[in-house]
């Protein structure tokens, strides 16, 4: 699992969902049908089901049991997670991955779907709300974390820019002339840009630090004044016309400005480390039977 979420609970839940879905689908299909063959010898869905149950059944059922306990404990305390809260977390993941396209590819790479991910994020947020009241984060802990991770709280110089990418210099010059004549940058990006990931947003790239883009692009974007539009810039991708919309200066790490982020990070770490103790204590209050358990 490669999600940039600093929490192995969420990772475990995601993997469990995928495994559980596989077991469930296999069980509900007609077992007599073959799923494969080798030299004419069939491999049946019955064999596949048995293999999945033997390998993953016990752990998957344990995960489902834990999910139901979480849901029950949340209901007791009237804890809910709104769809808008889940959407906010999903948008954070998209930003961490560098945009919609990279995020969608991550879903494919991890053999999951947006719907499944939303369910897993919601479940994790329930866990966090249940455990967080039992967690204390001290000022000393936050200062220690800041000192140990100071570089990550410094901000490099950033540029906010848009671009129009085309394949040849002739087209690029024609578009630049249209811009010089007063035509709208976003409209031309939607019409001409070959960058499918940005064209529908008018070529917007958002903020990026130096070194994020290829050298030729970077050099122009960071030297161009705010509000200005470049002449065509050649890179390995084609010809870019760059519009600089804003700039943010570099900032040194600042503890006071970073306290909220640090506290949230430490809470996530403590939720992660204390989850197993918490869920084990809650299991004692439930009548649980797992016939697939290794101890059964």
PDB file of C-alpha atoms in Angstrom:
ATOM      1  CA  UNK A   1       0.000   0.000   0.000  1.00  0.00           C
ATOM      2  CA  UNK A   2       1.462   3.326  -0.971  1.00  0.00           C
ATOM      3  CA  UNK A   3      -0.996   5.894   0.361  1.00  0.00           C
ATOM      4  CA  UNK A   4       0.811   8.854   1.908  1.00  0.00           C
ATOM      5  CA  UNK A   5      -1.241   8.567   5.074  1.00  0.00           C
ATOM      6  CA  UNK A   6       0.964   8.189   8.124  1.00  0.00           C
ATOM      7  CA  UNK A   7      -1.109   5.429   9.646  1.00  0.00           C
ATOM      8  CA  UNK A   8      -0.898   1.668   9.295  1.00  0.00           C
ATOM      9  CA  UNK A   9      -4.443   1.205  10.638  1.00  0.00           C
ATOM     10  CA  UNK A  10      -5.819   2.708   7.440  1.00  0.00           C
ATOM     11  CA  UNK A  11      -3.481   0.530   5.390  1.00  0.00           C
ATOM     12  CA  UNK A  12      -4.619  -2.603   7.209  1.00  0.00           C
ATOM     13  CA  UNK A  13      -8.254  -1.691   6.727  1.00  0.00           C
ATOM     14  CA  UNK A  14      -7.743  -1.115   3.002  1.00  0.00           C
ATOM     15  CA  UNK A  15      -6.017  -4.458   2.536  1.00  0.00           C
ATOM     16  CA  UNK A  16      -8.647  -6.245   4.590  1.00  0.00           C
ATOM     17  CA  UNK A  17     -11.430  -4.778   2.488  1.00  0.00           C
ATOM     18  CA  UNK A  18      -9.808  -5.995  -0.721  1.00  0.00           C
ATOM     19  CA  UNK A  19      -9.296  -9.491   0.691  1.00  0.00           C
ATOM     20  CA  UNK A  20     -12.817  -9.633   2.136  1.00  0.00           C
ATOM     21  CA  UNK A  21     -14.333  -8.545  -1.143  1.00  0.00           C
ATOM     22  CA  UNK A  22     -12.443 -11.290  -2.954  1.00  0.00           C
ATOM     23  CA  UNK A  23     -13.615 -13.971  -0.533  1.00  0.00           C
ATOM     24  CA  UNK A  24     -17.217 -12.757  -0.643  1.00  0.00           C
ATOM     25  CA  UNK A  25     -17.424 -12.621  -4.415  1.00  0.00           C
ATOM     26  CA  UNK A  26     -15.837 -16.034  -4.732  1.00  0.00           C
ATOM     27  CA  UNK A  27     -18.298 -17.539  -2.274  1.00  0.00           C
ATOM     28  CA  UNK A  28     -21.381 -16.092  -3.932  1.00  0.00           C
ATOM     29  CA  UNK A  29     -20.477 -17.278  -7.435  1.00  0.00           C
ATOM     30  CA  UNK A  30     -21.386 -20.763  -8.555  1.00  0.00           C
ATOM     31  CA  UNK A  31     -18.631 -22.962  -7.250  1.00  0.00           C
ATOM     32  CA  UNK A  32     -18.793 -25.538  -9.981  1.00  0.00           C
ATOM     33  CA  UNK A  33     -17.553 -23.091 -12.630  1.00  0.00           C
ATOM     34  CA  UNK A  34     -13.895 -23.185 -13.568  1.00  0.00           C
ATOM     35  CA  UNK A  35     -11.753 -20.082 -13.169  1.00  0.00           C
ATOM     36  CA  UNK A  36      -8.731 -21.472 -15.054  1.00  0.00           C
ATOM     37  CA  UNK A  37      -7.257 -24.597 -16.588  1.00  0.00           C
ATOM     38  CA  UNK A  38      -3.823 -26.076 -17.180  1.00  0.00           C
ATOM     39  CA  UNK A  39      -3.322 -28.760 -19.801  1.00  0.00           C
ATOM     40  CA  UNK A  40      -7.065 -29.323 -19.737  1.00  0.00           C
ATOM     41  CA  UNK A  41      -7.229 -29.722 -15.952  1.00  0.00           C
ATOM     42  CA  UNK A  42      -9.634 -27.162 -14.485  1.00  0.00           C
ATOM     43  CA  UNK A  43      -9.136 -24.994 -11.423  1.00  0.00           C
ATOM     44  CA  UNK A  44     -12.571 -24.483  -9.907  1.00  0.00           C
ATOM     45  CA  UNK A  45     -14.044 -21.635  -7.939  1.00  0.00           C
ATOM     46  CA  UNK A  46     -14.398 -24.151  -5.129  1.00  0.00           C
ATOM     47  CA  UNK A  47     -10.608 -24.549  -5.028  1.00  0.00           C
ATOM     48  CA  UNK A  48     -10.124 -20.793  -5.212  1.00  0.00           C
ATOM     49  CA  UNK A  49     -12.595 -20.201  -2.392  1.00  0.00           C
ATOM     50  CA  UNK A  50     -10.937 -22.811  -0.161  1.00  0.00           C
ATOM     51  CA  UNK A  51      -7.511 -21.310  -0.857  1.00  0.00           C
ATOM     52  CA  UNK A  52      -8.673 -17.792  -0.005  1.00  0.00           C
ATOM     53  CA  UNK A  53     -10.376 -18.935   3.183  1.00  0.00           C
ATOM     54  CA  UNK A  54      -7.311 -20.928   4.288  1.00  0.00           C
ATOM     55  CA  UNK A  55      -4.915 -18.080   3.588  1.00  0.00           C
ATOM     56  CA  UNK A  56      -6.959 -15.029   4.523  1.00  0.00           C
ATOM     57  CA  UNK A  57     -10.216 -16.186   6.077  1.00  0.00           C
ATOM     58  CA  UNK A  58      -9.361 -15.937   9.773  1.00  0.00           C
ATOM     59  CA  UNK A  59      -7.632 -12.547   9.542  1.00  0.00           C
ATOM     60  CA  UNK A  60     -10.366 -11.151   7.313  1.00  0.00           C
ATOM     61  CA  UNK A  61     -13.143 -12.256   9.662  1.00  0.00           C
ATOM     62  CA  UNK A  62     -11.187 -10.744  12.570  1.00  0.00           C
ATOM     63  CA  UNK A  63     -11.019  -7.457  10.666  1.00  0.00           C
ATOM     64  CA  UNK A  64     -14.762  -7.511   9.958  1.00  0.00           C
ATOM     65  CA  UNK A  65     -15.424  -8.196  13.643  1.00  0.00           C
ATOM     66  CA  UNK A  66     -13.230  -5.247  14.623  1.00  0.00           C
ATOM     67  CA  UNK A  67     -15.022  -2.998  12.115  1.00  0.00           C
ATOM     68  CA  UNK A  68     -18.377  -3.952  13.631  1.00  0.00           C
ATOM     69  CA  UNK A  69     -17.071  -3.237  17.125  1.00  0.00           C
ATOM     70  CA  UNK A  70     -15.865   0.178  15.972  1.00  0.00           C
ATOM     71  CA  UNK A  71     -19.280   0.910  14.437  1.00  0.00           C
ATOM     72  CA  UNK A  72     -21.045  -0.230  17.626  1.00  0.00           C
ATOM     73  CA  UNK A  73     -18.815   1.832  19.918  1.00  0.00           C
ATOM     74  CA  UNK A  74     -19.283   4.881  17.684  1.00  0.00           C
ATOM     75  CA  UNK A  75     -23.074   4.445  17.784  1.00  0.00           C
ATOM     76  CA  UNK A  76     -23.014   4.270  21.591  1.00  0.00           C
ATOM     77  CA  UNK A  77     -21.325   7.679  21.689  1.00  0.00           C
ATOM     78  CA  UNK A  78     -23.336   9.149  18.793  1.00  0.00           C
ATOM     79  CA  UNK A  79     -20.158   9.602  16.776  1.00  0.00           C
ATOM     80  CA  UNK A  80     -20.684  10.070  13.049  1.00  0.00           C
ATOM     81  CA  UNK A  81     -18.499  11.040  10.107  1.00  0.00           C
ATOM     82  CA  UNK A  82     -20.065  13.280   7.472  1.00  0.00           C
ATOM     83  CA  UNK A  83     -19.597  12.762   3.746  1.00  0.00           C
ATOM     84  CA  UNK A  84     -18.002  16.205   3.512  1.00  0.00           C
ATOM     85  CA  UNK A  85     -15.363  15.188   6.081  1.00  0.00           C
ATOM     86  CA  UNK A  86     -14.527  12.070   4.071  1.00  0.00           C
ATOM     87  CA  UNK A  87     -14.337  14.165   0.897  1.00  0.00           C
ATOM     88  CA  UNK A  88     -11.889  16.531   2.590  1.00  0.00           C
ATOM     89  CA  UNK A  89      -9.615  13.613   3.486  1.00  0.00           C
ATOM     90  CA  UNK A  90      -9.834  12.227  -0.059  1.00  0.00           C
ATOM     91  CA  UNK A  91      -8.889  15.645  -1.446  1.00  0.00           C
ATOM     92  CA  UNK A  92      -5.847  15.696   0.844  1.00  0.00           C
ATOM     93  CA  UNK A  93      -4.771  12.349  -0.613  1.00  0.00           C
ATOM     94  CA  UNK A  94      -5.229  13.705  -4.131  1.00  0.00           C
ATOM     95  CA  UNK A  95      -3.050  16.682  -3.295  1.00  0.00           C
ATOM     96  CA  UNK A  96      -0.382  14.457  -1.746  1.00  0.00           C
ATOM     97  CA  UNK A  97      -0.287  12.364  -4.904  1.00  0.00           C
ATOM     98  CA  UNK A  98       0.074  15.417  -7.120  1.00  0.00           C
ATOM     99  CA  UNK A  99      -3.372  15.576  -8.695  1.00  0.00           C
ATOM    100  CA  UNK A 100      -6.388  13.664  -9.923  1.00  0.00           C
ATOM    101  CA  UNK A 101      -4.589  11.515 -12.505  1.00  0.00           C
ATOM    102  CA  UNK A 102      -1.887  10.300 -10.117  1.00  0.00           C
ATOM    103  CA  UNK A 103      -4.532   9.586  -7.477  1.00  0.00           C
ATOM    104  CA  UNK A 104      -6.624   7.512  -9.890  1.00  0.00           C
ATOM    105  CA  UNK A 105      -3.523   5.571 -10.911  1.00  0.00           C
ATOM    106  CA  UNK A 106      -2.813   4.849  -7.240  1.00  0.00           C
ATOM    107  CA  UNK A 107      -6.301   3.369  -6.906  1.00  0.00           C
ATOM    108  CA  UNK A 108      -5.597   1.106  -9.876  1.00  0.00           C
ATOM    109  CA  UNK A 109      -2.144   0.146  -8.576  1.00  0.00           C
ATOM    110  CA  UNK A 110      -3.651  -0.832  -5.220  1.00  0.00           C
ATOM    111  CA  UNK A 111      -6.516  -2.787  -6.785  1.00  0.00           C
ATOM    112  CA  UNK A 112      -9.195  -0.725  -5.073  1.00  0.00           C
ATOM    113  CA  UNK A 113     -11.894   1.819  -5.892  1.00  0.00           C
ATOM    114  CA  UNK A 114     -12.818   5.306  -4.752  1.00  0.00           C
ATOM    115  CA  UNK A 115     -15.943   3.938  -3.043  1.00  0.00           C
ATOM    116  CA  UNK A 116     -13.923   1.363  -1.110  1.00  0.00           C
ATOM    117  CA  UNK A 117     -11.360   3.971  -0.124  1.00  0.00           C
ATOM    118  CA  UNK A 118     -14.074   6.329   1.136  1.00  0.00           C
ATOM    119  CA  UNK A 119     -15.487   3.547   3.319  1.00  0.00           C
ATOM    120  CA  UNK A 120     -12.044   2.812   4.741  1.00  0.00           C
ATOM    121  CA  UNK A 121     -11.293   6.485   5.401  1.00  0.00           C
ATOM    122  CA  UNK A 122     -14.633   6.812   7.188  1.00  0.00           C
ATOM    123  CA  UNK A 123     -13.844   3.772   9.342  1.00  0.00           C
ATOM    124  CA  UNK A 124     -10.426   5.169  10.266  1.00  0.00           C
ATOM    125  CA  UNK A 125     -11.920   8.537  11.205  1.00  0.00           C
ATOM    126  CA  UNK A 126     -14.382   6.745  13.503  1.00  0.00           C
ATOM    127  CA  UNK A 127     -11.460   4.968  15.169  1.00  0.00           C
ATOM    128  CA  UNK A 128      -9.646   8.260  15.591  1.00  0.00           C
ATOM    129  CA  UNK A 129     -12.655   9.954  17.182  1.00  0.00           C
ATOM    130  CA  UNK A 130     -13.104   7.033  19.582  1.00  0.00           C
ATOM    131  CA  UNK A 131      -9.473   6.888  20.731  1.00  0.00           C
ATOM    132  CA  UNK A 132      -8.460  10.564  20.545  1.00  0.00           C
ATOM    133  CA  UNK A 133     -10.164  11.588  23.825  1.00  0.00           C
ATOM    134  CA  UNK A 134      -7.856   9.152  25.634  1.00  0.00           C
ATOM    135  CA  UNK A 135      -4.725  10.682  24.062  1.00  0.00           C
ATOM    136  CA  UNK A 136      -2.589  13.473  25.491  1.00  0.00           C
ATOM    137  CA  UNK A 137       0.013  15.369  23.482  1.00  0.00           C
ATOM    138  CA  UNK A 138       2.317  17.556  25.552  1.00  0.00           C
ATOM    139  CA  UNK A 139       4.156  20.731  24.574  1.00  0.00           C
ATOM    140  CA  UNK A 140       7.473  18.966  25.171  1.00  0.00           C
ATOM    141  CA  UNK A 141       6.494  16.186  22.756  1.00  0.00           C
ATOM    142  CA  UNK A 142       5.583  18.725  20.090  1.00  0.00           C
ATOM    143  CA  UNK A 143       8.824  20.661  20.521  1.00  0.00           C
ATOM    144  CA  UNK A 144      10.868  17.472  20.362  1.00  0.00           C
ATOM    145  CA  UNK A 145       9.100  16.397  17.175  1.00  0.00           C
ATOM    146  CA  UNK A 146       9.692  19.843  15.650  1.00  0.00           C
ATOM    147  CA  UNK A 147      13.407  19.759  16.494  1.00  0.00           C
ATOM    148  CA  UNK A 148      13.793  16.271  15.055  1.00  0.00           C
ATOM    149  CA  UNK A 149      11.901  17.099  11.835  1.00  0.00           C
ATOM    150  CA  UNK A 150      12.722  20.788  11.380  1.00  0.00           C
ATOM    151  CA  UNK A 151      13.640  20.462   7.697  1.00  0.00           C
ATOM    152  CA  UNK A 152      10.158  19.190   6.843  1.00  0.00           C
ATOM    153  CA  UNK A 153       8.580  22.364   8.246  1.00  0.00           C
ATOM    154  CA  UNK A 154      10.665  24.744   6.146  1.00  0.00           C
ATOM    155  CA  UNK A 155       8.985  25.951   2.953  1.00  0.00           C
ATOM    156  CA  UNK A 156      10.883  26.435  -0.288  1.00  0.00           C
ATOM    157  CA  UNK A 157      10.097  29.265  -2.677  1.00  0.00           C
ATOM    158  CA  UNK A 158       6.960  28.403  -4.664  1.00  0.00           C
ATOM    159  CA  UNK A 159       5.360  29.595  -7.869  1.00  0.00           C
ATOM    160  CA  UNK A 160       1.718  29.314  -8.880  1.00  0.00           C
ATOM    161  CA  UNK A 161       1.463  29.008 -12.637  1.00  0.00           C
ATOM    162  CA  UNK A 162      -0.622  27.829 -15.566  1.00  0.00           C
ATOM    163  CA  UNK A 163       0.595  26.575 -18.907  1.00  0.00           C
ATOM    164  CA  UNK A 164      -0.477  25.717 -22.408  1.00  0.00           C
ATOM    165  CA  UNK A 165       1.419  22.785 -23.918  1.00  0.00           C
ATOM    166  CA  UNK A 166       1.531  22.143 -27.670  1.00  0.00           C
ATOM    167  CA  UNK A 167       3.626  19.904 -29.886  1.00  0.00           C
ATOM    168  CA  UNK A 168       5.276  22.433 -32.216  1.00  0.00           C
ATOM    169  CA  UNK A 169       6.791  25.913 -32.076  1.00  0.00           C
ATOM    170  CA  UNK A 170       4.585  27.313 -34.854  1.00  0.00           C
ATOM    171  CA  UNK A 171       1.384  26.577 -32.913  1.00  0.00           C
ATOM    172  CA  UNK A 172       2.941  27.918 -29.723  1.00  0.00           C
ATOM    173  CA  UNK A 173       3.815  31.226 -31.409  1.00  0.00           C
ATOM    174  CA  UNK A 174       0.299  31.514 -32.828  1.00  0.00           C
ATOM    175  CA  UNK A 175      -1.199  31.023 -29.369  1.00  0.00           C
ATOM    176  CA  UNK A 176       1.221  33.565 -27.864  1.00  0.00           C
ATOM    177  CA  UNK A 177       0.099  36.091 -30.440  1.00  0.00           C
ATOM    178  CA  UNK A 178      -3.539  35.471 -29.496  1.00  0.00           C
ATOM    179  CA  UNK A 179      -2.623  36.098 -25.858  1.00  0.00           C
ATOM    180  CA  UNK A 180      -0.787  39.288 -26.784  1.00  0.00           C
ATOM    181  CA  UNK A 181      -3.959  40.383 -28.578  1.00  0.00           C
ATOM    182  CA  UNK A 182      -5.918  40.009 -25.361  1.00  0.00           C
ATOM    183  CA  UNK A 183      -7.479  36.542 -25.653  1.00  0.00           C
ATOM    184  CA  UNK A 184      -8.115  34.629 -22.412  1.00  0.00           C
ATOM    185  CA  UNK A 185      -5.364  32.246 -21.240  1.00  0.00           C
ATOM    186  CA  UNK A 186      -7.705  29.653 -19.681  1.00  0.00           C
ATOM    187  CA  UNK A 187      -9.934  29.558 -22.755  1.00  0.00           C
ATOM    188  CA  UNK A 188      -6.958  28.995 -25.059  1.00  0.00           C
ATOM    189  CA  UNK A 189      -5.593  26.290 -22.723  1.00  0.00           C
ATOM    190  CA  UNK A 190      -8.869  24.388 -22.911  1.00  0.00           C
ATOM    191  CA  UNK A 191      -8.874  24.676 -26.696  1.00  0.00           C
ATOM    192  CA  UNK A 192      -5.236  23.984 -27.573  1.00  0.00           C
ATOM    193  CA  UNK A 193      -3.293  22.411 -24.693  1.00  0.00           C
ATOM    194  CA  UNK A 194      -2.228  18.782 -25.099  1.00  0.00           C
ATOM    195  CA  UNK A 195      -1.782  18.375 -21.326  1.00  0.00           C
ATOM    196  CA  UNK A 196      -4.961  16.419 -20.587  1.00  0.00           C
ATOM    197  CA  UNK A 197      -4.424  16.636 -16.808  1.00  0.00           C
ATOM    198  CA  UNK A 198      -4.600  20.462 -16.734  1.00  0.00           C
ATOM    199  CA  UNK A 199      -6.328  21.729 -19.883  1.00  0.00           C
ATOM    200  CA  UNK A 200      -9.886  21.485 -18.501  1.00  0.00           C
ATOM    201  CA  UNK A 201      -8.789  23.649 -15.558  1.00  0.00           C
ATOM    202  CA  UNK A 202      -7.416  26.303 -17.889  1.00  0.00           C
ATOM    203  CA  UNK A 203      -3.890  24.938 -17.635  1.00  0.00           C
ATOM    204  CA  UNK A 204      -3.639  25.490 -13.871  1.00  0.00           C
ATOM    205  CA  UNK A 205      -0.670  23.778 -12.215  1.00  0.00           C
ATOM    206  CA  UNK A 206      -1.150  25.213  -8.725  1.00  0.00           C
ATOM    207  CA  UNK A 207       1.830  26.001  -6.504  1.00  0.00           C
ATOM    208  CA  UNK A 208       5.087  24.098  -6.977  1.00  0.00           C
ATOM    209  CA  UNK A 209       8.602  24.359  -5.567  1.00  0.00           C
ATOM    210  CA  UNK A 210      11.755  24.772  -7.632  1.00  0.00           C
ATOM    211  CA  UNK A 211      12.902  21.428  -8.957  1.00  0.00           C
ATOM    212  CA  UNK A 212       9.380  20.066  -9.355  1.00  0.00           C
ATOM    213  CA  UNK A 213       9.238  20.809 -13.076  1.00  0.00           C
ATOM    214  CA  UNK A 214      11.849  20.165 -15.777  1.00  0.00           C
ATOM    215  CA  UNK A 215      14.768  22.612 -15.721  1.00  0.00           C
ATOM    216  CA  UNK A 216      13.751  24.710 -18.727  1.00  0.00           C
ATOM    217  CA  UNK A 217      10.239  25.178 -17.336  1.00  0.00           C
ATOM    218  CA  UNK A 218      11.512  25.920 -13.817  1.00  0.00           C
ATOM    219  CA  UNK A 219      13.996  28.550 -14.976  1.00  0.00           C
ATOM    220  CA  UNK A 220      11.314  30.561 -16.760  1.00  0.00           C
ATOM    221  CA  UNK A 221       8.576  30.135 -14.148  1.00  0.00           C
ATOM    222  CA  UNK A 222      10.777  31.300 -11.276  1.00  0.00           C
ATOM    223  CA  UNK A 223      12.280  34.244 -13.184  1.00  0.00           C
ATOM    224  CA  UNK A 224       9.051  35.550 -14.726  1.00  0.00           C
ATOM    225  CA  UNK A 225       7.239  38.341 -12.794  1.00  0.00           C
ATOM    226  CA  UNK A 226       3.747  37.683 -11.425  1.00  0.00           C
ATOM    227  CA  UNK A 227       1.054  38.299 -14.032  1.00  0.00           C
ATOM    228  CA  UNK A 228       3.417  37.890 -16.996  1.00  0.00           C
ATOM    229  CA  UNK A 229       3.166  35.321 -19.805  1.00  0.00           C
ATOM    230  CA  UNK A 230       6.279  33.732 -21.287  1.00  0.00           C
ATOM    231  CA  UNK A 231       7.318  33.240 -24.881  1.00  0.00           C
ATOM    232  CA  UNK A 232       7.221  29.561 -25.968  1.00  0.00           C
ATOM    233  CA  UNK A 233       9.511  27.404 -23.820  1.00  0.00           C
ATOM    234  CA  UNK A 234      10.839  24.169 -25.303  1.00  0.00           C
ATOM    235  CA  UNK A 235      11.138  21.052 -23.118  1.00  0.00           C
ATOM    236  CA  UNK A 236      11.131  17.322 -23.810  1.00  0.00           C
ATOM    237  CA  UNK A 237       7.310  17.464 -23.627  1.00  0.00           C
ATOM    238  CA  UNK A 238       6.861  20.083 -26.344  1.00  0.00           C
ATOM    239  CA  UNK A 239       6.408  23.844 -26.257  1.00  0.00           C
ATOM    240  CA  UNK A 240       4.956  25.554 -23.187  1.00  0.00           C
ATOM    241  CA  UNK A 241       3.489  28.991 -22.736  1.00  0.00           C
ATOM    242  CA  UNK A 242       3.691  29.793 -19.036  1.00  0.00           C
ATOM    243  CA  UNK A 243       1.631  32.287 -17.051  1.00  0.00           C
ATOM    244  CA  UNK A 244       2.860  33.096 -13.540  1.00  0.00           C
ATOM    245  CA  UNK A 245      -0.069  33.876 -11.231  1.00  0.00           C
ATOM    246  CA  UNK A 246       1.544  34.158  -7.801  1.00  0.00           C
ATOM    247  CA  UNK A 247       4.735  33.534  -5.844  1.00  0.00           C
ATOM    248  CA  UNK A 248       5.440  32.528  -2.260  1.00  0.00           C
ATOM    249  CA  UNK A 249       8.878  33.281  -0.765  1.00  0.00           C
ATOM    250  CA  UNK A 250      10.865  30.611   1.029  1.00  0.00           C
ATOM    251  CA  UNK A 251      10.161  30.371   4.751  1.00  0.00           C
ATOM    252  CA  UNK A 252      12.292  28.932   7.513  1.00  0.00           C
ATOM    253  CA  UNK A 253      10.795  26.362   9.865  1.00  0.00           C
ATOM    254  CA  UNK A 254       8.649  28.011  12.551  1.00  0.00           C
ATOM    255  CA  UNK A 255       7.440  26.112  15.603  1.00  0.00           C
ATOM    256  CA  UNK A 256       4.439  28.308  16.408  1.00  0.00           C
ATOM    257  CA  UNK A 257       3.210  28.178  12.815  1.00  0.00           C
ATOM    258  CA  UNK A 258       3.612  24.392  12.738  1.00  0.00           C
ATOM    259  CA  UNK A 259       2.039  23.452  16.094  1.00  0.00           C
ATOM    260  CA  UNK A 260      -1.354  22.446  14.692  1.00  0.00           C
ATOM    261  CA  UNK A 261       0.223  20.182  12.084  1.00  0.00           C
ATOM    262  CA  UNK A 262       2.632  18.676  14.624  1.00  0.00           C
ATOM    263  CA  UNK A 263      -0.131  17.937  17.108  1.00  0.00           C
ATOM    264  CA  UNK A 264      -2.244  16.262  14.428  1.00  0.00           C
ATOM    265  CA  UNK A 265       0.713  14.116  13.365  1.00  0.00           C
ATOM    266  CA  UNK A 266       1.429  13.026  16.933  1.00  0.00           C
ATOM    267  CA  UNK A 267      -2.241  12.220  17.527  1.00  0.00           C
ATOM    268  CA  UNK A 268      -2.243  10.035  14.402  1.00  0.00           C
ATOM    269  CA  UNK A 269       0.867   8.234  15.635  1.00  0.00           C
ATOM    270  CA  UNK A 270      -0.665   7.598  19.042  1.00  0.00           C
ATOM    271  CA  UNK A 271      -3.971   6.419  17.598  1.00  0.00           C
ATOM    272  CA  UNK A 272      -1.961   4.000  15.491  1.00  0.00           C
ATOM    273  CA  UNK A 273       0.093   2.663  18.392  1.00  0.00           C
ATOM    274  CA  UNK A 274      -2.813   2.430  20.851  1.00  0.00           C
ATOM    275  CA  UNK A 275      -5.451   0.985  18.523  1.00  0.00           C
ATOM    276  CA  UNK A 276      -4.703  -2.687  19.204  1.00  0.00           C
ATOM    277  CA  UNK A 277      -4.833  -2.215  22.976  1.00  0.00           C
ATOM    278  CA  UNK A 278      -8.093  -0.299  22.624  1.00  0.00           C
ATOM    279  CA  UNK A 279      -9.800  -2.859  20.343  1.00  0.00           C
ATOM    280  CA  UNK A 280      -8.632  -5.779  22.501  1.00  0.00           C
ATOM    281  CA  UNK A 281     -10.184  -4.147  25.575  1.00  0.00           C
ATOM    282  CA  UNK A 282     -13.484  -3.600  23.709  1.00  0.00           C
ATOM    283  CA  UNK A 283     -13.621  -7.201  22.480  1.00  0.00           C
ATOM    284  CA  UNK A 284     -14.018  -8.342  26.091  1.00  0.00           C
ATOM    285  CA  UNK A 285     -17.470  -6.737  26.099  1.00  0.00           C
ATOM    286  CA  UNK A 286     -18.747  -8.693  23.101  1.00  0.00           C
ATOM    287  CA  UNK A 287     -19.751 -12.324  22.583  1.00  0.00           C
ATOM    288  CA  UNK A 288     -17.494 -13.171  19.628  1.00  0.00           C
ATOM    289  CA  UNK A 289     -17.330 -16.454  17.713  1.00  0.00           C
ATOM    290  CA  UNK A 290     -14.942 -16.817  14.768  1.00  0.00           C
ATOM    291  CA  UNK A 291     -15.085 -20.385  13.501  1.00  0.00           C
ATOM    292  CA  UNK A 292     -12.140 -19.699  11.188  1.00  0.00           C
ATOM    293  CA  UNK A 293      -9.900 -18.545  14.002  1.00  0.00           C
ATOM    294  CA  UNK A 294      -6.670 -20.484  14.417  1.00  0.00           C
ATOM    295  CA  UNK A 295      -7.577 -20.860  18.082  1.00  0.00           C
ATOM    296  CA  UNK A 296     -11.108 -22.088  17.398  1.00  0.00           C
TER     297      UNK A 296
END
